[in-house]
């Protein structure tokens, strides 16, 4: 199936907007979104949520979206949920619906087809034992696989072919397999292949299974259907395949003639750290870390090359194409942040692209962006904000991420918006978070909204404390209180001897030489403060109520925090709850109670820093509540998208409605505040 490059603007001199032929496909530009497990499937099927998520990217102008991260070819290739199930024909009509939706916007669509091998779970999904080339356990998955025999090999090769055929029947434009930590890669790597038969030992023998798979796929789908490999070009392990060996494997696959492209990745995926630093580099890894190596691979092979790993911005993507390092650039997480990247480039609005800030929030529970609440929620809220039928005067109190988003959405609706902020800058708690070394890119959440508020004509008034009378003087029709919170310290006996993470990270309070940090949230704040101070040469200890460091963070952050804490010498103790604090000479004595045993332990330091979330700042809200038409009550059904009512409700002339959002309600995270603002104000 051919997708024509007919969109206006593709004749531009911009390298990113040039068409590209991949097999029989004429792709309209060079930007793609690669396969990933969005967790939006329903029982392994791509139903409405799944389809709407990918359709939005097609509508946004990219050349191709790739679906089905780790899609199941076989019943024994399940990790328990979140995968498309290609092991039966029941998926075909849903793929047909999906491909129709993507094609009508001028984009192509492919699917990843794979067998997890040892990465599958014996304790979820179909409760079948995982299989692998050899009985080598993966520590991340923690299952002991069965060593595959001839019957397993024959069955799974046929399953790959059947899965690819279902994609063809579903109207898709192609498929890709996966090496890496998946089954084909487990055969390729001597780390996981210890066989002594025709499938082990020499390079040719280890490639045999993968070559059989691709030959079977080609016979099943014919010569016109695009078939590629998501291919590891260096395992980055002493006992694994280096670049030269991976290149030799690649030339074997090229020589056999059954594949049409390489989708290049680097490293392993058998530990959280390998995923975070190599396979899917996040906040703790520099931007586009593997482009030079991928460029070298492209120079030494002949098939088209796709690459996606930490390419978050258009400038880097453009460089990669202009310098011929790759043929197609994967901007997968960037499209979760903004599915309209290509359209904005074509309209000359590149500066309006919502930036991917590398927060890895899209890897937390399901696909969602820390500051684009519409991604992954397309069936609840839209990426396009409709203009309101009745225009109002809206006052937003508080200029943190939730308040800025509320003002932005209200202004997009056409309302006249005033934002009142007590501080000298917009940004709220994000300013604190971005002051930590490894989280500096979070400032993009603020900067993008500052620019959007200016574009939309929002009246921003800084250094002003908005009490009830000041708010009412604006004669509002609606008031959104987004005043956030202040560090929760008053629960503690001896709190007057302690400092908050906020004060120390922002430099309001200087850090002493010997510091003890207490964390009762499991979020990023306390460990970010600990690492910040350790880099400054302070002696840092961290005590936490949880049993795992940074437990409320995405797994790439969690493992990276643990690694950095070890490298920088931060001493960590878990299962400890802070009971009381007292002054002891020039220092602080902190009493902890063990969560499991109840035993009490005293720790001393020159300074004690506390992180226990925030207490809502609600004075202005409470002052306004009795005067509001809705008494400050927000309809929960409205917030969940289950109500067709508007957020203004029934109002008498001259009255106003009052809502509060974000940490002004309860201590949560950036995403919660922005999502709440978006849902509420898109109905205002």
XYZ file of C-alpha atoms in Angstrom:
684
model
C 0.000 0.000 0.000
C 1.350 3.416 -0.931
C 0.879 6.591 1.060
C 1.214 9.657 -1.133
C 3.199 12.647 -0.006
C 0.671 15.254 -1.058
C 0.570 17.523 1.975
C 1.376 21.152 1.240
C 4.830 22.130 2.350
C 6.678 18.861 1.682
C 8.467 20.552 -1.196
C 10.191 22.759 1.367
C 13.980 22.754 1.634
C 13.659 21.583 5.233
C 15.347 18.136 5.399
C 12.654 16.920 7.786
C 9.901 17.621 5.265
C 11.420 15.751 2.344
C 9.559 12.614 1.208
C 11.229 9.233 1.462
C 10.581 5.921 -0.275
C 10.609 2.897 2.018
C 9.937 -0.268 0.016
C 6.679 0.552 -1.802
C 5.767 3.356 0.596
C 6.235 6.991 -0.297
C 6.395 8.623 3.104
C 5.472 12.297 3.145
C 8.336 13.388 5.423
C 11.136 11.997 7.580
C 9.483 12.021 11.025
C 8.020 8.864 12.568
C 6.811 7.584 15.911
C 8.277 4.178 16.780
C 6.570 1.229 18.458
C 5.943 1.407 22.193
C 3.641 -0.251 24.692
C 1.097 2.508 25.310
C -0.946 0.371 27.748
C -4.067 1.670 25.988
C -5.124 -1.682 24.565
C -8.172 -3.492 25.902
C -7.540 -7.184 26.322
C -4.802 -7.061 23.702
C -6.977 -5.287 21.136
C -6.477 -1.775 19.706
C -9.924 -0.357 20.401
C -11.079 3.276 20.542
C -8.549 4.630 23.071
C -5.659 3.006 21.251
C -6.810 4.131 17.832
C -7.522 7.719 18.852
C -4.064 8.042 20.398
C -2.311 7.019 17.172
C -4.761 8.860 14.932
C -3.904 12.142 16.616
C -0.263 11.772 15.577
C -1.303 10.990 11.995
C -3.513 14.077 12.001
C -0.506 16.031 13.288
C 1.425 15.377 10.100
C 4.053 12.730 10.788
C 5.021 10.261 8.066
C 4.374 7.029 9.934
C 3.249 5.787 13.313
C 4.362 2.355 14.475
C 2.053 0.476 16.837
C 2.213 -2.616 19.004
C 5.315 -2.320 21.160
C 6.210 -5.964 21.966
C 3.021 -7.167 20.256
C 2.477 -10.893 20.916
C 3.102 -13.356 18.122
C 2.456 -16.372 20.368
C 0.424 -17.230 23.484
C 3.651 -17.726 25.487
C 4.890 -14.202 24.705
C 2.913 -12.273 27.315
C 4.209 -10.188 30.173
C 0.696 -9.933 31.607
C -0.947 -7.005 29.797
C -0.341 -3.887 27.744
C 0.546 -5.700 24.505
C -1.372 -6.071 21.285
C -2.257 -9.740 20.815
C -1.410 -10.831 17.273
C -1.706 -14.532 18.094
C -5.244 -14.907 16.730
C -7.426 -13.551 13.921
C -9.681 -11.677 16.356
C -7.385 -8.636 16.051
C -7.728 -8.262 12.251
C -10.932 -6.150 12.104
C -9.534 -3.800 14.746
C -6.306 -3.384 12.784
C -8.435 -2.614 9.729
C -10.207 0.146 11.626
C -6.906 1.481 12.943
C -5.179 1.498 9.557
C -8.165 3.223 7.929
C -8.039 6.003 10.524
C -4.303 6.510 10.060
C -4.393 6.392 6.253
C -7.186 8.929 5.926
C -4.807 11.515 7.407
C -2.056 10.676 4.907
C 0.246 8.713 7.229
C 1.506 5.148 7.105
C 1.222 2.629 9.929
C 3.346 -0.387 10.826
C 3.291 -2.820 13.736
C 6.020 -4.411 15.779
C 5.664 -8.218 15.863
C 7.725 -10.073 18.403
C 8.189 -12.963 20.763
C 9.511 -11.963 24.164
C 11.340 -15.223 24.788
C 12.705 -15.198 28.333
C 11.151 -11.759 28.934
C 7.653 -13.295 29.005
C 5.974 -14.082 32.311
C 4.968 -17.488 33.621
C 2.784 -15.852 36.275
C 0.446 -13.644 34.243
C -1.373 -13.519 30.926
C -1.786 -17.086 29.724
C 0.315 -18.562 32.564
C 2.599 -20.406 30.166
C 6.302 -21.018 30.789
C 8.577 -18.657 28.864
C 10.919 -20.160 26.306
C 14.395 -19.090 25.225
C 17.440 -20.359 23.334
C 19.023 -21.385 26.641
C 18.037 -21.629 30.278
C 19.354 -18.189 31.212
C 17.241 -16.134 33.593
C 16.599 -12.434 33.037
C 16.856 -10.619 36.362
C 14.352 -7.924 35.391
C 11.704 -10.467 34.376
C 12.822 -13.051 36.993
C 11.518 -16.116 35.124
C 13.540 -19.242 34.370
C 12.811 -20.098 30.720
C 12.487 -23.496 29.102
C 15.251 -24.185 26.585
C 13.580 -24.321 23.182
C 13.513 -27.582 21.262
C 12.873 -28.100 17.562
C 9.100 -28.100 17.990
C 9.223 -24.740 19.820
C 11.374 -23.245 17.075
C 9.081 -24.448 14.285
C 5.951 -23.276 16.122
C 7.233 -19.802 16.876
C 8.608 -19.250 13.363
C 5.111 -20.018 12.041
C 3.590 -17.723 14.681
C 5.755 -14.816 13.482
C 4.552 -15.385 9.927
C 0.899 -15.597 11.012
C 1.203 -12.405 13.040
C 2.687 -10.560 10.057
C -0.075 -11.899 7.813
C -2.695 -10.529 10.224
C -1.041 -7.118 9.980
C -1.213 -7.331 6.188
C -4.888 -8.350 6.337
C -5.439 -5.503 8.794
C -4.414 -3.000 6.116
C -1.102 -2.015 7.718
C 1.881 -0.936 5.626
C 4.535 -3.119 7.208
C 5.946 -4.827 10.275
C 9.161 -4.865 12.239
C 10.622 -7.599 14.432
C 12.920 -6.956 17.393
C 16.371 -8.248 18.286
C 17.612 -6.740 21.551
C 16.301 -8.536 24.591
C 13.535 -10.270 22.612
C 13.725 -13.807 21.288
C 15.562 -13.151 18.009
C 18.134 -11.129 19.918
C 18.418 -13.828 22.575
C 19.516 -16.220 19.811
C 21.972 -13.655 18.410
C 23.700 -12.855 21.690
C 26.216 -15.179 23.289
C 25.052 -13.753 26.619
C 21.798 -15.686 26.261
C 22.570 -18.333 23.643
C 24.666 -21.214 24.994
C 23.458 -23.830 22.561
C 25.764 -26.349 20.889
C 23.419 -27.320 18.035
C 22.777 -25.614 14.683
C 21.339 -22.567 16.483
C 24.343 -21.836 18.715
C 28.063 -21.166 18.641
C 29.092 -19.445 15.419
C 27.724 -16.137 14.243
C 25.914 -17.839 11.375
C 24.321 -20.399 13.698
C 23.133 -17.755 16.155
C 21.572 -15.821 13.264
C 19.774 -18.899 11.939
C 16.553 -18.474 13.962
C 16.166 -14.816 12.997
C 16.805 -15.598 9.334
C 14.164 -18.344 9.449
C 11.682 -15.930 11.014
C 12.161 -13.305 8.321
C 12.036 -15.824 5.508
C 8.710 -17.122 6.872
C 7.364 -13.579 7.243
C 8.322 -12.709 3.675
C 6.584 -15.800 2.321
C 3.465 -14.893 4.338
C 3.195 -11.240 3.278
C 4.737 -11.140 -0.205
C 7.352 -8.854 -1.685
C 5.463 -5.534 -1.553
C 4.907 -5.433 2.221
C 7.605 -3.593 4.212
C 9.484 -5.772 6.733
C 12.206 -4.477 9.031
C 14.083 -5.181 12.242
C 14.381 -3.114 15.369
C 18.044 -3.961 15.525
C 20.617 -3.651 18.307
C 23.850 -2.318 16.816
C 25.879 -2.741 20.030
C 24.851 -4.609 23.179
C 27.154 -2.404 25.277
C 28.168 -5.344 27.478
C 31.536 -7.030 27.902
C 30.012 -10.460 27.287
C 27.646 -9.312 24.516
C 27.835 -8.476 20.826
C 29.908 -5.377 20.105
C 29.413 -3.050 17.148
C 31.540 -5.137 14.785
C 29.646 -8.354 15.525
C 26.261 -6.627 15.266
C 27.350 -5.182 11.931
C 28.235 -8.677 10.749
C 24.762 -9.876 11.779
C 23.218 -6.956 9.893
C 25.070 -7.869 6.701
C 23.824 -11.440 7.030
C 20.225 -10.206 7.191
C 20.833 -7.870 4.257
C 22.351 -10.672 2.190
C 19.352 -12.945 2.737
C 17.153 -10.229 1.231
C 14.019 -10.581 3.350
C 14.186 -7.236 5.190
C 13.759 -3.650 4.025
C 15.042 -1.464 6.864
C 16.877 -1.351 10.178
C 15.408 0.495 13.163
C 18.613 0.954 15.161
C 18.844 0.809 18.933
C 21.732 0.388 21.357
C 22.209 -1.644 24.501
C 20.187 -4.149 26.460
C 16.788 -4.210 28.107
C 17.269 -6.898 30.735
C 17.627 -4.457 33.647
C 15.909 -1.211 34.567
C 19.246 0.594 34.331
C 19.959 -0.711 30.822
C 16.519 0.448 29.698
C 16.978 3.864 31.309
C 20.472 4.552 30.005
C 20.600 2.675 26.698
C 17.422 1.334 25.174
C 15.144 4.249 26.090
C 17.394 7.041 27.411
C 15.629 9.483 29.684
C 16.239 12.508 31.892
C 19.579 11.307 33.238
C 21.053 10.731 29.767
C 22.220 13.389 27.326
C 20.109 14.138 24.269
C 20.399 11.767 21.279
C 23.365 9.851 22.733
C 23.686 7.236 19.982
C 23.414 9.282 16.784
C 27.153 9.084 15.928
C 27.217 5.292 16.284
C 24.014 4.910 14.259
C 25.513 7.148 11.577
C 28.531 4.851 11.421
C 26.225 1.824 11.076
C 24.356 3.503 8.221
C 27.611 4.190 6.357
C 28.502 0.497 6.466
C 25.111 -0.949 5.492
C 22.842 -0.406 2.504
C 19.252 -0.532 3.820
C 17.348 2.523 5.110
C 17.905 3.343 8.781
C 15.391 4.545 11.379
C 16.542 5.688 14.802
C 14.773 6.909 17.924
C 16.545 7.379 21.256
C 16.384 10.637 23.157
C 15.728 12.772 20.050
C 13.391 15.250 21.707
C 13.634 18.402 19.600
C 13.297 19.386 15.962
C 16.782 20.894 15.746
C 18.427 17.580 16.669
C 16.118 15.674 14.331
C 16.902 18.045 11.467
C 20.640 17.673 12.086
C 20.357 13.871 11.984
C 18.625 13.937 8.583
C 20.691 16.764 7.079
C 23.966 15.021 7.951
C 22.658 11.714 6.546
C 23.128 9.956 9.876
C 19.716 8.337 9.482
C 16.914 8.231 6.911
C 13.887 8.475 9.202
C 13.940 10.055 12.643
C 11.869 8.615 15.460
C 10.448 11.303 17.750
C 8.262 9.012 19.797
C 8.186 10.654 23.203
C 8.297 14.072 21.550
C 4.991 13.184 19.858
C 3.477 12.220 23.188
C 4.320 15.759 24.294
C 3.031 17.290 21.057
C 1.429 15.181 18.301
C 1.340 18.258 16.018
C 5.094 18.642 15.600
C 5.099 18.311 11.815
C 2.103 20.573 11.257
C 3.717 23.279 13.377
C 6.996 22.998 11.447
C 5.089 23.267 8.170
C 3.179 26.331 9.387
C 6.371 28.051 10.512
C 5.389 27.679 14.170
C 8.329 25.607 15.347
C 8.704 27.762 18.449
C 5.183 26.710 19.503
C 6.007 22.999 19.704
C 5.354 21.768 23.217
C 8.766 20.426 24.320
C 9.497 16.943 25.564
C 11.245 17.653 28.867
C 12.509 14.095 29.331
C 10.613 13.497 32.562
C 9.843 9.835 31.689
C 6.287 10.335 32.944
C 5.160 8.508 29.797
C 6.776 5.401 31.325
C 5.103 5.756 34.712
C 1.802 3.887 34.369
C 0.533 4.286 30.822
C 1.370 6.580 27.953
C 0.880 10.145 29.151
C 2.990 13.292 29.058
C 3.838 15.202 32.217
C 2.541 18.399 30.624
C 0.211 17.349 27.802
C -2.856 15.884 29.523
C -4.621 15.086 26.248
C -2.094 12.431 25.200
C -3.464 9.016 26.085
C -6.775 10.603 27.101
C -8.111 11.413 23.635
C -11.487 9.834 24.414
C -11.889 12.173 27.427
C -10.275 15.458 26.397
C -9.207 16.705 22.990
C -5.934 18.136 21.731
C -7.909 20.972 20.110
C -9.687 23.418 22.432
C -13.082 24.593 21.214
C -14.054 28.238 21.498
C -16.716 28.899 24.131
C -20.175 30.025 23.054
C -20.381 32.564 25.887
C -17.228 34.530 26.666
C -16.412 35.312 30.289
C -13.996 37.108 32.545
C -11.798 34.498 34.206
C -9.398 35.103 37.078
C -6.749 32.532 37.891
C -5.042 32.831 41.264
C -1.614 31.239 41.258
C 0.984 30.910 38.504
C 2.335 27.410 39.002
C 1.898 24.736 36.316
C -1.785 24.207 37.132
C -2.592 27.909 37.188
C -0.701 28.562 33.973
C -2.520 25.702 32.267
C -5.881 26.945 33.534
C -5.153 30.409 32.161
C -3.949 28.974 28.847
C -6.989 26.779 28.273
C -9.432 29.493 29.336
C -7.759 31.910 26.928
C -7.858 29.315 24.127
C -11.602 29.149 24.775
C -11.758 32.869 24.035
C -12.281 34.106 27.592
C -10.674 37.268 28.938
C -8.154 35.938 31.446
C -6.194 37.541 34.254
C -3.558 35.529 36.119
C -2.464 36.750 39.550
C 0.814 35.404 40.977
C 2.354 36.263 44.346
C 5.918 35.536 43.220
C 8.264 37.372 40.903
C 8.157 34.558 38.296
C 5.653 32.102 36.941
C 6.353 28.426 37.507
C 5.600 27.566 41.124
C 7.092 24.260 42.294
C 8.559 23.537 38.856
C 11.083 26.305 39.537
C 12.187 24.376 42.617
C 12.338 21.050 40.777
C 14.290 22.501 37.846
C 16.960 23.836 40.197
C 18.180 20.246 40.655
C 21.022 19.433 38.236
C 19.481 16.480 36.398
C 15.974 18.002 36.240
C 16.812 21.355 34.666
C 14.912 20.543 31.459
C 11.651 20.632 33.421
C 11.787 24.408 33.006
C 10.405 23.770 29.518
C 7.024 23.165 31.170
C 7.094 26.774 32.365
C 8.796 28.466 29.418
C 6.376 27.019 26.867
C 3.380 28.248 28.854
C 4.879 31.693 29.414
C 5.138 32.075 25.642
C 1.629 30.712 25.055
C 0.090 33.054 27.646
C 1.766 36.005 25.946
C 0.519 34.868 22.541
C -3.018 34.480 23.862
C -3.065 37.907 25.515
C -3.461 36.721 29.108
C -2.972 39.567 31.580
C -0.245 38.288 33.912
C 0.290 40.246 37.124
C 3.277 39.228 39.231
C 4.303 40.115 42.810
C 0.706 40.443 43.876
C -1.045 38.627 46.706
C -4.588 38.001 45.546
C -6.964 38.169 48.468
C -10.734 37.931 48.007
C -11.305 41.659 47.542
C -8.609 41.946 44.881
C -10.082 38.999 42.989
C -13.630 40.365 43.187
C -12.446 43.770 41.965
C -11.802 42.055 38.610
C -15.577 41.346 38.381
C -14.983 37.704 37.389
C -17.476 35.242 35.998
C -15.195 32.402 37.041
C -12.318 32.109 39.508
C -9.769 29.275 39.440
C -7.703 29.010 42.612
C -4.358 27.352 41.872
C -2.382 28.641 44.825
C -0.548 25.360 45.387
C 0.800 24.479 48.783
C 3.628 25.052 51.213
C 5.960 22.378 52.606
C 4.236 20.256 55.242
C 6.355 20.697 58.388
C 4.009 21.451 61.287
C 3.101 17.813 61.985
C 6.533 17.273 63.480
C 7.558 17.778 67.095
C 10.638 19.970 66.692
C 9.846 21.235 63.197
C 11.314 24.617 64.096
C 14.769 23.023 63.965
C 14.304 21.728 60.401
C 14.485 23.100 56.863
C 12.426 22.165 53.802
C 13.746 20.685 50.571
C 12.404 23.781 48.800
C 14.472 26.162 50.891
C 17.684 24.220 50.380
C 17.278 23.513 46.648
C 16.579 27.180 45.890
C 19.419 28.406 48.102
C 17.171 30.331 50.492
C 18.742 28.301 53.303
C 22.420 27.322 52.942
C 23.286 23.652 53.320
C 25.609 22.635 56.127
C 28.444 20.148 55.815
C 26.647 17.184 57.397
C 23.043 16.797 56.250
C 20.242 14.357 57.028
C 17.235 14.341 54.687
C 13.919 12.737 55.611
C 11.586 11.616 52.791
C 7.978 10.599 53.396
C 6.706 10.947 49.815
C 8.870 8.707 47.642
C 8.827 11.387 44.938
C 11.734 13.132 43.242
C 12.163 16.072 45.615
C 14.080 14.542 48.521
C 16.479 12.423 46.479
C 17.057 15.341 44.069
C 18.036 17.478 47.040
C 20.309 14.718 48.359
C 22.118 14.362 45.034
C 22.382 18.133 44.649
C 24.075 18.476 48.037
C 26.309 15.447 47.503
C 27.589 17.043 44.293
C 28.467 20.119 46.354
C 30.621 17.954 48.594
C 28.272 17.684 51.561
C 28.036 14.495 53.614
C 24.472 13.343 52.978
C 22.260 10.710 54.566
C 18.671 10.016 53.523
C 16.110 8.277 55.729
C 12.766 7.308 54.228
C 9.479 5.833 55.351
C 9.325 3.613 52.237
C 11.354 0.479 51.646
C 12.475 1.607 48.157
C 14.108 4.849 47.125
C 11.959 7.176 44.966
C 9.135 4.644 44.880
C 6.628 7.126 43.381
C 8.696 7.805 40.264
C 8.900 6.131 36.822
C 11.240 3.133 36.805
C 13.959 4.901 34.725
C 14.140 7.653 37.340
C 13.963 5.213 40.229
C 16.946 3.152 39.119
C 18.926 6.217 38.041
C 18.391 7.849 41.429
C 19.658 4.672 43.100
C 22.728 4.560 40.884
C 23.593 8.218 41.478
C 23.045 7.891 45.221
C 25.561 5.043 45.288
C 28.070 6.863 43.082
C 27.883 10.051 45.163
C 28.028 8.280 48.520
C 24.535 9.150 49.774
C 23.759 6.836 52.684
C 20.181 5.548 52.418
C 18.094 3.893 55.139
C 14.530 2.686 54.621
C 11.448 1.752 56.660
C 12.071 4.641 59.058
C 9.400 7.111 60.119
C 10.482 10.384 61.731
C 8.942 10.828 65.180
C 10.540 13.899 66.728
C 13.475 16.271 66.461
C 15.477 18.098 69.094
C 18.452 20.422 69.179
C 21.656 18.685 70.304
C 24.551 21.087 70.749
C 25.297 22.603 67.352
C 23.401 19.866 65.565
C 20.098 18.025 65.349
C 19.031 14.732 66.919
C 16.260 12.962 64.967
C 14.301 10.058 66.456
C 12.987 7.454 64.000
C 10.675 4.492 64.514
C 11.152 1.427 62.305
C 8.042 0.743 60.250
C 8.274 -3.031 60.684
C 9.717 -3.609 64.136
C 8.750 -0.449 65.999
C 12.305 -0.090 67.263
C 13.499 3.481 67.784
C 16.732 4.787 66.312
C 18.429 8.158 66.761
C 20.360 9.799 63.951
C 22.294 13.056 64.253
C 23.438 15.654 61.750
C 24.241 19.333 61.529
C 21.053 19.923 59.531
C 17.765 18.077 59.028
C 15.832 18.630 55.790
C 12.220 17.461 55.505
C 10.099 16.367 52.533
C 6.508 15.393 53.318
C 4.557 16.945 50.467
C 2.585 20.155 50.840
C -0.288 21.647 52.779
C -2.822 23.510 50.575
C -2.716 27.299 50.555
C -6.458 27.881 50.720
C -7.035 31.243 52.430
C -8.263 33.002 49.300
C -10.435 30.052 48.296
C -12.128 29.941 51.703
C -12.676 33.721 51.661
C -14.366 33.506 48.257
C -16.332 30.339 48.834
C -19.353 31.828 50.550
C -19.793 34.393 47.780
C -19.582 31.933 44.861
C -22.631 30.642 43.026
C -21.427 27.048 43.390
C -19.972 27.429 46.919
C -16.626 26.348 45.480
C -17.892 22.839 44.706
C -16.602 21.249 41.490
C -18.689 18.485 39.922
C -16.559 15.309 39.972
C -18.506 13.823 37.054
C -17.495 16.871 35.027
C -13.832 16.368 35.936
C -13.993 12.733 34.841
C -15.551 13.612 31.497
C -18.788 11.848 32.415
C -20.924 14.996 32.528
C -22.082 17.147 29.633
C -22.654 20.133 31.938
C -20.373 23.132 31.753
C -18.073 24.224 34.576
C -19.932 27.489 35.030
C -23.213 25.904 36.159
C -26.233 28.054 36.879
C -25.272 31.611 37.757
C -27.255 34.641 38.752
C -26.323 37.924 37.144
C -23.188 39.371 38.740
C -22.222 36.112 40.474
C -19.232 33.907 39.785
C -18.275 30.254 40.024
C -15.274 29.147 42.037
C -13.025 26.130 41.532
C -9.677 25.078 42.927
C -7.142 22.742 41.370
C -3.773 21.093 41.911
C -1.966 21.270 45.221
C -4.436 23.889 46.414
C -6.663 20.826 46.858
C -4.142 18.172 47.945
C -0.438 17.434 47.502
C 0.101 15.645 44.184
C 2.348 16.079 41.133
C 2.790 18.337 38.105
C 0.763 16.116 35.817
C -2.218 16.011 38.185
C -2.342 19.804 38.399
C -2.128 20.294 34.639
C -4.626 17.528 33.855
C -7.080 18.975 36.377
C -6.756 22.457 34.862
C -7.207 21.109 31.350
C -10.326 19.094 32.146
C -11.969 21.884 34.082
C -11.196 24.842 31.862
C -11.977 23.086 28.579
C -15.571 23.040 29.879
C -15.538 26.593 31.259
